[in-house]
PDB file of C-alpha atoms in Angstrom:
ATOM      1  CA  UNK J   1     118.727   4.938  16.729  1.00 57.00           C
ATOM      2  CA  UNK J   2     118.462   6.540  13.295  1.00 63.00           C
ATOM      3  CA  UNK J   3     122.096   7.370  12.842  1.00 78.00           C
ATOM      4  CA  UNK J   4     124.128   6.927  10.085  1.00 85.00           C
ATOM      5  CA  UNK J   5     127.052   4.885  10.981  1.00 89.00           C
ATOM      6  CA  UNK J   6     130.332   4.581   9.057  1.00 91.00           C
ATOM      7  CA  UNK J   7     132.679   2.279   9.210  1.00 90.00           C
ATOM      8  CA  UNK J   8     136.598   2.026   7.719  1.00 88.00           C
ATOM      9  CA  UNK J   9     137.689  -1.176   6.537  1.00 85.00           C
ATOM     10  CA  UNK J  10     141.627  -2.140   7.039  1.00 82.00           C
ATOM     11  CA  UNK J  11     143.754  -3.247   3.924  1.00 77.00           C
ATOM     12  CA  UNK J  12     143.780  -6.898   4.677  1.00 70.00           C
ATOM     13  CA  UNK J  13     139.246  -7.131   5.010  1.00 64.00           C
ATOM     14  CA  UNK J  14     139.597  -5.501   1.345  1.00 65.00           C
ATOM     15  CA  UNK J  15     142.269  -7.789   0.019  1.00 59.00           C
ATOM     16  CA  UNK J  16     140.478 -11.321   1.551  1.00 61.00           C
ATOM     17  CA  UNK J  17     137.108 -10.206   0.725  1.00 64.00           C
ATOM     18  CA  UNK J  18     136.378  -8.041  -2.090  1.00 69.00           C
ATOM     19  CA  UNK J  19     133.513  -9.689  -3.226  1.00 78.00           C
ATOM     20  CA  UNK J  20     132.181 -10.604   0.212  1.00 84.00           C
ATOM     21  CA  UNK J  21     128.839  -8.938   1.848  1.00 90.00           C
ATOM     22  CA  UNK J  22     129.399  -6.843   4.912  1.00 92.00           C
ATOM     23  CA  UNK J  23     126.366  -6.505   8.275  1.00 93.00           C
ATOM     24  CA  UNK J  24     127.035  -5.726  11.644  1.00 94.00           C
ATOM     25  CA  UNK J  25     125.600  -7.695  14.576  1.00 95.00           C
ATOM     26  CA  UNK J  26     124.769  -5.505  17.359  1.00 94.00           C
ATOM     27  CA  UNK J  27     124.394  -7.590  20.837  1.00 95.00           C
ATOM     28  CA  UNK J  28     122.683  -6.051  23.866  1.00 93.00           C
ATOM     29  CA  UNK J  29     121.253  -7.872  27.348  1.00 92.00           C
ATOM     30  CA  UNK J  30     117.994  -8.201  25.497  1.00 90.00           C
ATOM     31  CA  UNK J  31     118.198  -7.542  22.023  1.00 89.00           C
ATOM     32  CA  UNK J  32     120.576  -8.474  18.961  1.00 92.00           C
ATOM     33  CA  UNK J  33     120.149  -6.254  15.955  1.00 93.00           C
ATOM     34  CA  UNK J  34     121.342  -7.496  12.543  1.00 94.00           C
ATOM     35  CA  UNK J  35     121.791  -4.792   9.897  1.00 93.00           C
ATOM     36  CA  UNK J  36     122.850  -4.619   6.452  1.00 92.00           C
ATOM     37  CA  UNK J  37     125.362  -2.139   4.988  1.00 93.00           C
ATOM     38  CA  UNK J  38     126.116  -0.256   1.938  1.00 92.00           C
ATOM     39  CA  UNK J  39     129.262   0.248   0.373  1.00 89.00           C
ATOM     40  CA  UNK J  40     130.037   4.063  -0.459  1.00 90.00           C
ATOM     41  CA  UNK J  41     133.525   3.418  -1.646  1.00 87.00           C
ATOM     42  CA  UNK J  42     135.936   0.721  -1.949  1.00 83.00           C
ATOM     43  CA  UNK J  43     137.306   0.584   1.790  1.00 86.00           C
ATOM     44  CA  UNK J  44     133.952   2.284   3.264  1.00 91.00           C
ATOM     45  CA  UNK J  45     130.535   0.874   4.656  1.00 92.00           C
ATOM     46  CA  UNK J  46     127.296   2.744   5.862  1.00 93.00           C
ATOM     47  CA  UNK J  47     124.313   1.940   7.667  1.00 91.00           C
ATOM     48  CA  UNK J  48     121.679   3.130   9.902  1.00 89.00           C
ATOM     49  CA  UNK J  49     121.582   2.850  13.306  1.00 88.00           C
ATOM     50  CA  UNK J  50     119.044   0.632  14.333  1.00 86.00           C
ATOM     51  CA  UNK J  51     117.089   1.625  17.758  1.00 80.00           C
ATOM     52  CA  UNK J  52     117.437   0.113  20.727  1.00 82.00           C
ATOM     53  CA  UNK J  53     115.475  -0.505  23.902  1.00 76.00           C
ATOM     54  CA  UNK J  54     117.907   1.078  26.572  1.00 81.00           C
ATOM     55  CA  UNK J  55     120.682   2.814  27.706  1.00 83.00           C
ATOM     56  CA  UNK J  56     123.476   0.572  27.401  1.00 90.00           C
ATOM     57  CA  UNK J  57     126.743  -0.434  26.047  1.00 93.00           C
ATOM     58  CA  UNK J  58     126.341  -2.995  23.316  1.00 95.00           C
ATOM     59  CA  UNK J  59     128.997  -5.242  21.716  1.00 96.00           C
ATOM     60  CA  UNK J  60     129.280  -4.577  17.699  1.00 95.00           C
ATOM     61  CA  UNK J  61     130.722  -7.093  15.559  1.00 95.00           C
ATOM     62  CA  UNK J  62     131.487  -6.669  11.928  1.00 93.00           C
ATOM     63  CA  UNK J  63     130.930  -9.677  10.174  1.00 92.00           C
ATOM     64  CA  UNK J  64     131.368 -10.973   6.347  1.00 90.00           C
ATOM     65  CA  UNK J  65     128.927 -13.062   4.264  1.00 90.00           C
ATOM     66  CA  UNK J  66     131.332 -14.544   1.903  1.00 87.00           C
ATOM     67  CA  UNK J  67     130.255 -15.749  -1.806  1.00 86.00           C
ATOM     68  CA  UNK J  68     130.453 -19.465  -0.523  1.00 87.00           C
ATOM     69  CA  UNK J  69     127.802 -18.689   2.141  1.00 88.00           C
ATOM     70  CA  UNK J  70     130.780 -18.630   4.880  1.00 90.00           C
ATOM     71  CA  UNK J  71     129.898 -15.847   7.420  1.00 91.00           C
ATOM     72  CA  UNK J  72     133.431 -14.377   9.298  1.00 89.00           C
ATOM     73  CA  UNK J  73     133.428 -12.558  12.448  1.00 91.00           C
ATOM     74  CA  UNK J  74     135.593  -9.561  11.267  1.00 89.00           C
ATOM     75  CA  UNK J  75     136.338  -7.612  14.557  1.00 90.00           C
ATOM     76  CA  UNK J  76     134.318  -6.334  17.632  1.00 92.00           C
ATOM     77  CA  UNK J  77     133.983  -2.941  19.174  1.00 93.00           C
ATOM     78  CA  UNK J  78     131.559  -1.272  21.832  1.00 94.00           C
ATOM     79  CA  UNK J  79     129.278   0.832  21.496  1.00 92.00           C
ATOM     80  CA  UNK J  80     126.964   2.940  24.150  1.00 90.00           C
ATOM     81  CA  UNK J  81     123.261   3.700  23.290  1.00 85.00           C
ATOM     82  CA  UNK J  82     122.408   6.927  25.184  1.00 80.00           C
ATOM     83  CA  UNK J  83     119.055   8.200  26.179  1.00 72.00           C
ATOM     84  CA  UNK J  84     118.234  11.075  24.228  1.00 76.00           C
ATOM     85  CA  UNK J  85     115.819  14.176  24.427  1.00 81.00           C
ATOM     86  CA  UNK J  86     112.892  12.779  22.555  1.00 84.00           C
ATOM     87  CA  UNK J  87     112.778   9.439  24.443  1.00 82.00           C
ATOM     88  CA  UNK J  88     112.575  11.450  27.833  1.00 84.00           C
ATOM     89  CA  UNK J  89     109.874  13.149  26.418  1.00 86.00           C
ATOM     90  CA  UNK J  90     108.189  10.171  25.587  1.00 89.00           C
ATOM     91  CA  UNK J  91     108.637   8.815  29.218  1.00 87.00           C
ATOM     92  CA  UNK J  92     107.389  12.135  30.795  1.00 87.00           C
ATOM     93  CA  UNK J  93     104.149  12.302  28.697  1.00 89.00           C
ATOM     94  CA  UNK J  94     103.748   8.950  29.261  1.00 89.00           C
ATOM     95  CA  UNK J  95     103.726   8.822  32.891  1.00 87.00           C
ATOM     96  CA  UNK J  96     101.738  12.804  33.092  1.00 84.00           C
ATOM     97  CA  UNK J  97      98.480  10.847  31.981  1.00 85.00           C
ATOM     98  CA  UNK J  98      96.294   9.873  34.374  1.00 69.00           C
ATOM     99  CA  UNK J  99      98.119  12.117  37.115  1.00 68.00           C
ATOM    100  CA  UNK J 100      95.626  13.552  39.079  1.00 53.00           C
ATOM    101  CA  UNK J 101      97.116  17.104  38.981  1.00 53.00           C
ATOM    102  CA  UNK J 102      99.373  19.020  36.537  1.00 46.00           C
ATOM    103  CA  UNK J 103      98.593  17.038  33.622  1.00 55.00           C
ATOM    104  CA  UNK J 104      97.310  20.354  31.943  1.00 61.00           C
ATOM    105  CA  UNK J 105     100.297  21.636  32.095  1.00 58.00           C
ATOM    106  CA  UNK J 106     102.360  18.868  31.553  1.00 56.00           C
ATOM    107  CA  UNK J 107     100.775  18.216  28.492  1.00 59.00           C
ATOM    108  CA  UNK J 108     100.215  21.554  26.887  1.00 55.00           C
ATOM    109  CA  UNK J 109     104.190  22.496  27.025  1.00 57.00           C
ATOM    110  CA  UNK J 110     105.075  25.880  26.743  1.00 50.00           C
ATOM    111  CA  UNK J 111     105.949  26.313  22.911  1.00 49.00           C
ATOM    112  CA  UNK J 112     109.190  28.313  23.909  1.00 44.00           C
ATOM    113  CA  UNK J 113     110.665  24.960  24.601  1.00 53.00           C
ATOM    114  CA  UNK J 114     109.345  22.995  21.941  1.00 60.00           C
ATOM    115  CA  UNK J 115     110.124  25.410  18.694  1.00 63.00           C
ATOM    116  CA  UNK J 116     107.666  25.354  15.879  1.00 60.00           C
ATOM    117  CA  UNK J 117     110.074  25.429  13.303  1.00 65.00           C
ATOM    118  CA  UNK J 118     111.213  21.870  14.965  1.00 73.00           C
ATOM    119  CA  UNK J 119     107.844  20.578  15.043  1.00 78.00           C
ATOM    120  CA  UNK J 120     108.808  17.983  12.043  1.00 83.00           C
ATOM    121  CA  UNK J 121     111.781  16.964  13.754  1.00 83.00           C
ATOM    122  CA  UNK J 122     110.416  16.109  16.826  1.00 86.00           C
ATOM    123  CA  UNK J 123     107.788  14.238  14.960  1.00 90.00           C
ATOM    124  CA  UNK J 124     110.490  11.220  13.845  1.00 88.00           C
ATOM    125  CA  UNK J 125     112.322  11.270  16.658  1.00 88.00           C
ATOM    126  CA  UNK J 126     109.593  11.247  19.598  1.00 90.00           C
ATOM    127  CA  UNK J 127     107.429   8.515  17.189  1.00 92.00           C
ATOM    128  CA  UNK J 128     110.691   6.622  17.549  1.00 86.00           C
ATOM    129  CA  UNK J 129     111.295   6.829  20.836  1.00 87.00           C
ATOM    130  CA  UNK J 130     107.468   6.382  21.495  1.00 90.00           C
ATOM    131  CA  UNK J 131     107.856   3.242  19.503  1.00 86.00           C
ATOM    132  CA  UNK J 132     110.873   1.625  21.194  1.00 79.00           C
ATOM    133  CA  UNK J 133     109.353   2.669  24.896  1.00 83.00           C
ATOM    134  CA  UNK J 134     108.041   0.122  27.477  1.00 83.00           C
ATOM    135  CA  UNK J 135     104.287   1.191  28.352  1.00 88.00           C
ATOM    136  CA  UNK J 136     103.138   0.327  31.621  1.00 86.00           C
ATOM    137  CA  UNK J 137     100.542  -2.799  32.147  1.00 87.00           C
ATOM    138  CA  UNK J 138      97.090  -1.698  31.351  1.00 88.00           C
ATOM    139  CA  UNK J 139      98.483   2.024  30.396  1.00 91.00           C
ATOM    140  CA  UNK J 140      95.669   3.703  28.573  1.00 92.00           C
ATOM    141  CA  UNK J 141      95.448   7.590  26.736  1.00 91.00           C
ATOM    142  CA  UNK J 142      92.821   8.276  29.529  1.00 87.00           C
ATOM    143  CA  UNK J 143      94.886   7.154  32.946  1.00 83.00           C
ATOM    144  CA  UNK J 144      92.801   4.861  35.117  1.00 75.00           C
ATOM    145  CA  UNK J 145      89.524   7.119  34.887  1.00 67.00           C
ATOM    146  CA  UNK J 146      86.727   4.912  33.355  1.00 61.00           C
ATOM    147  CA  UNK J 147      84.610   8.254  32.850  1.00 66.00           C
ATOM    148  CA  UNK J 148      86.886  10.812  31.730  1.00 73.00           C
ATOM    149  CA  UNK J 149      86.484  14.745  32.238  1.00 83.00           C
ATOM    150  CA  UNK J 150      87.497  17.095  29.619  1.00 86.00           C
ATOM    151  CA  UNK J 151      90.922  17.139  29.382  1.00 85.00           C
ATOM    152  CA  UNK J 152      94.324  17.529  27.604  1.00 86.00           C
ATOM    153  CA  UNK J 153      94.985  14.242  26.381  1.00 89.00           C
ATOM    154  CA  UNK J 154      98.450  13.126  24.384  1.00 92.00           C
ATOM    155  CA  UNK J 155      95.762  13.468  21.253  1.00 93.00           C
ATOM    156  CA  UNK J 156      95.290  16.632  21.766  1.00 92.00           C
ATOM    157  CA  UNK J 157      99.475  17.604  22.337  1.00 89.00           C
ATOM    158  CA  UNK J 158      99.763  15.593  18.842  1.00 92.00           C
ATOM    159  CA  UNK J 159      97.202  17.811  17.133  1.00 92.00           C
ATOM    160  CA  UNK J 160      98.096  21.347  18.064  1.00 88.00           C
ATOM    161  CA  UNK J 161     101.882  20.604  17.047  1.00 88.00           C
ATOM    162  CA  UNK J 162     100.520  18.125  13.882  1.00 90.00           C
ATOM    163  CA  UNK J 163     102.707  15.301  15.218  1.00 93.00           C
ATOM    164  CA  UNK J 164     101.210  12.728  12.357  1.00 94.00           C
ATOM    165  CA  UNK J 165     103.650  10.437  13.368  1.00 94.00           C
ATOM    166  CA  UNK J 166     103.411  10.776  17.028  1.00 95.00           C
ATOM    167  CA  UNK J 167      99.446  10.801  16.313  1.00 96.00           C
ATOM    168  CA  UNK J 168      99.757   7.251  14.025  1.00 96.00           C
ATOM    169  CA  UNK J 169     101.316   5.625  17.354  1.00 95.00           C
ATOM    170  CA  UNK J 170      98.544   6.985  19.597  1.00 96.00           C
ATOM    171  CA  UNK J 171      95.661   6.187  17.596  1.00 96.00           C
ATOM    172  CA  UNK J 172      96.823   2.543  17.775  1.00 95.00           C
ATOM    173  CA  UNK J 173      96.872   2.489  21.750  1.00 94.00           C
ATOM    174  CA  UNK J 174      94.305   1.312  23.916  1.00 92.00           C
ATOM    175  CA  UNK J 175      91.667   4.616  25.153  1.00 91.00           C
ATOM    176  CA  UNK J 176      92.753   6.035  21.426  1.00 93.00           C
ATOM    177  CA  UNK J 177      88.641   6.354  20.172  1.00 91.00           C
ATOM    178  CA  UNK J 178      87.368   7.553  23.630  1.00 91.00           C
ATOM    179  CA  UNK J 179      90.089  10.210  23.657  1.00 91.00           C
ATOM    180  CA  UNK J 180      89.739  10.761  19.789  1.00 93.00           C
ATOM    181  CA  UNK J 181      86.278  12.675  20.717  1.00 92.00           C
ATOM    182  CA  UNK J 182      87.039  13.915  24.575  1.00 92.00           C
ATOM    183  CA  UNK J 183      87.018  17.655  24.515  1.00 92.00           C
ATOM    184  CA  UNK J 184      89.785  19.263  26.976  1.00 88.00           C
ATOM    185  CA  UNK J 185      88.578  22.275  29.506  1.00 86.00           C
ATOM    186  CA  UNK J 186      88.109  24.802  26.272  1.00 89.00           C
ATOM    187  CA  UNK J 187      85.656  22.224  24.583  1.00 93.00           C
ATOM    188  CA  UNK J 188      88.257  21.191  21.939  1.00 93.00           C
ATOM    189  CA  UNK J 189      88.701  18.208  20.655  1.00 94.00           C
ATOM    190  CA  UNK J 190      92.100  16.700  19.021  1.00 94.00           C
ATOM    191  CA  UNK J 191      90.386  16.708  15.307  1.00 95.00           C
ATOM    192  CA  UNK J 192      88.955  20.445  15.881  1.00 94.00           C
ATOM    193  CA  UNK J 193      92.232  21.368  16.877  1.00 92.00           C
ATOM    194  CA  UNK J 194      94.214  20.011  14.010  1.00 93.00           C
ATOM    195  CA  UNK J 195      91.915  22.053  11.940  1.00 94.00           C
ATOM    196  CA  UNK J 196      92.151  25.199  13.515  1.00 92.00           C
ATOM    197  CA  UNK J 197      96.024  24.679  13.600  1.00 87.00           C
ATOM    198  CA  UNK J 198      95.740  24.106   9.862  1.00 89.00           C
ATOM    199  CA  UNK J 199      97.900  20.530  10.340  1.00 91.00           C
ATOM    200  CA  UNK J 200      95.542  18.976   7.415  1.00 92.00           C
ATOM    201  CA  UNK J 201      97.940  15.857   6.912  1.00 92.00           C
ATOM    202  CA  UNK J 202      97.019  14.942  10.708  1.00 94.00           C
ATOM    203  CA  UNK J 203      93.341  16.125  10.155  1.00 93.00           C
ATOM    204  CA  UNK J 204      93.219  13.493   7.516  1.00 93.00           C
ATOM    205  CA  UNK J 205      94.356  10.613   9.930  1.00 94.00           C
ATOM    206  CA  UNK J 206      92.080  11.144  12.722  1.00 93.00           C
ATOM    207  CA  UNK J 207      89.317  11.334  11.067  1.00 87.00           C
TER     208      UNK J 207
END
């Protein structure tokens, strides 16, 4: 999702409909997806890609709204969604909390993977995929353990990159407060680390 999608329109779509309103219905095995376009030129449409919910091909029609309220099915293509960086991500932190060993590590990343520099970029596109992501039933920021231990927590992986985005998602799932103030093994919480990372925008949000 998120991609800018262009689309060429033949000779006789400009000569019937020149005044007619273009969209494109995208049809998956679970979801449709209805999205507007915008006309860059004479014979060219835009849009944005909207995000899906899996890995899948998924049938896209082009369809007209003409001035008369008549909507035409224009033509028919497919498409394949493909599963990208940032949602594995997404599905590996989700399922490293709670485990009962390695989820230090596993949350903490070595930064040599995860550049600084594309901190910002990650940001959109693991909110996104974070977003569009199945949890699991009952899936909490602090695993199945009623009393939690310090700890790493996705909080605190959101704070020492400043992930606002990422951090907006988390704060709305359930265990959010409770691992809003849990210190991990160095005594840090996520809000003290935001503001020794100097990520100010995020320090604003969780507190």
């Amino acid at each position: 999702g998120s991609c800018v999608l262009t689309i060429q329109l033949s000779d006789d779509e400009l000569c019937e409909r020149e005044e007619a309103e273009f969209f494109l219905l995208l049809t998956g095995s679970t979801r449709r997806h209805v999205s507007s376009t915008l006309r860059i030129s004479h014979d060219t449409l835009q849009l944005v890609c909207p995000a899906h919910d899996r890995c899948e091909s998924v049938v896209v029609t082009l369809c007209s709204l003409d001035p008369d309220g008549l909507v035409r099915n224009l033509s028919s293509e497919q498409m394949c969604f493909v599963q990208d960086l940032a949602l594995d991500m997404a599905q590996f932190l989700v399922s490293a909390v709670g485990q009962a060993e390695g989820t230090e590590d596993a949350l903490l990343l070595n930064e040599c993977h995860i550049p600084l520099q594309e901190c910002e970029k990650m940001d959109q596109s693991l909110a996104l995929a974070f977003k569009h992501l199945t949890l699991p039933p009952d899936w909490s920021l602090l695993g199945d353990n009623n009393e939690p231990t310090p700890r790493e927590t996705l909080l605190h992986f959101a704070a020492r990159r400043g992930l606002q985005r990422v951090a907006s998602f988390l704060l709305q799932q359930p265990g959010a407060r409770h691992a809003l103030e849990l210190p991990n093994r160095d005594g840090v919480t996520p809000v003290t680390l935001a503001q020794s990372c100097g990520h100010n925008a995020l320090l604003e949000l969780l507190t």
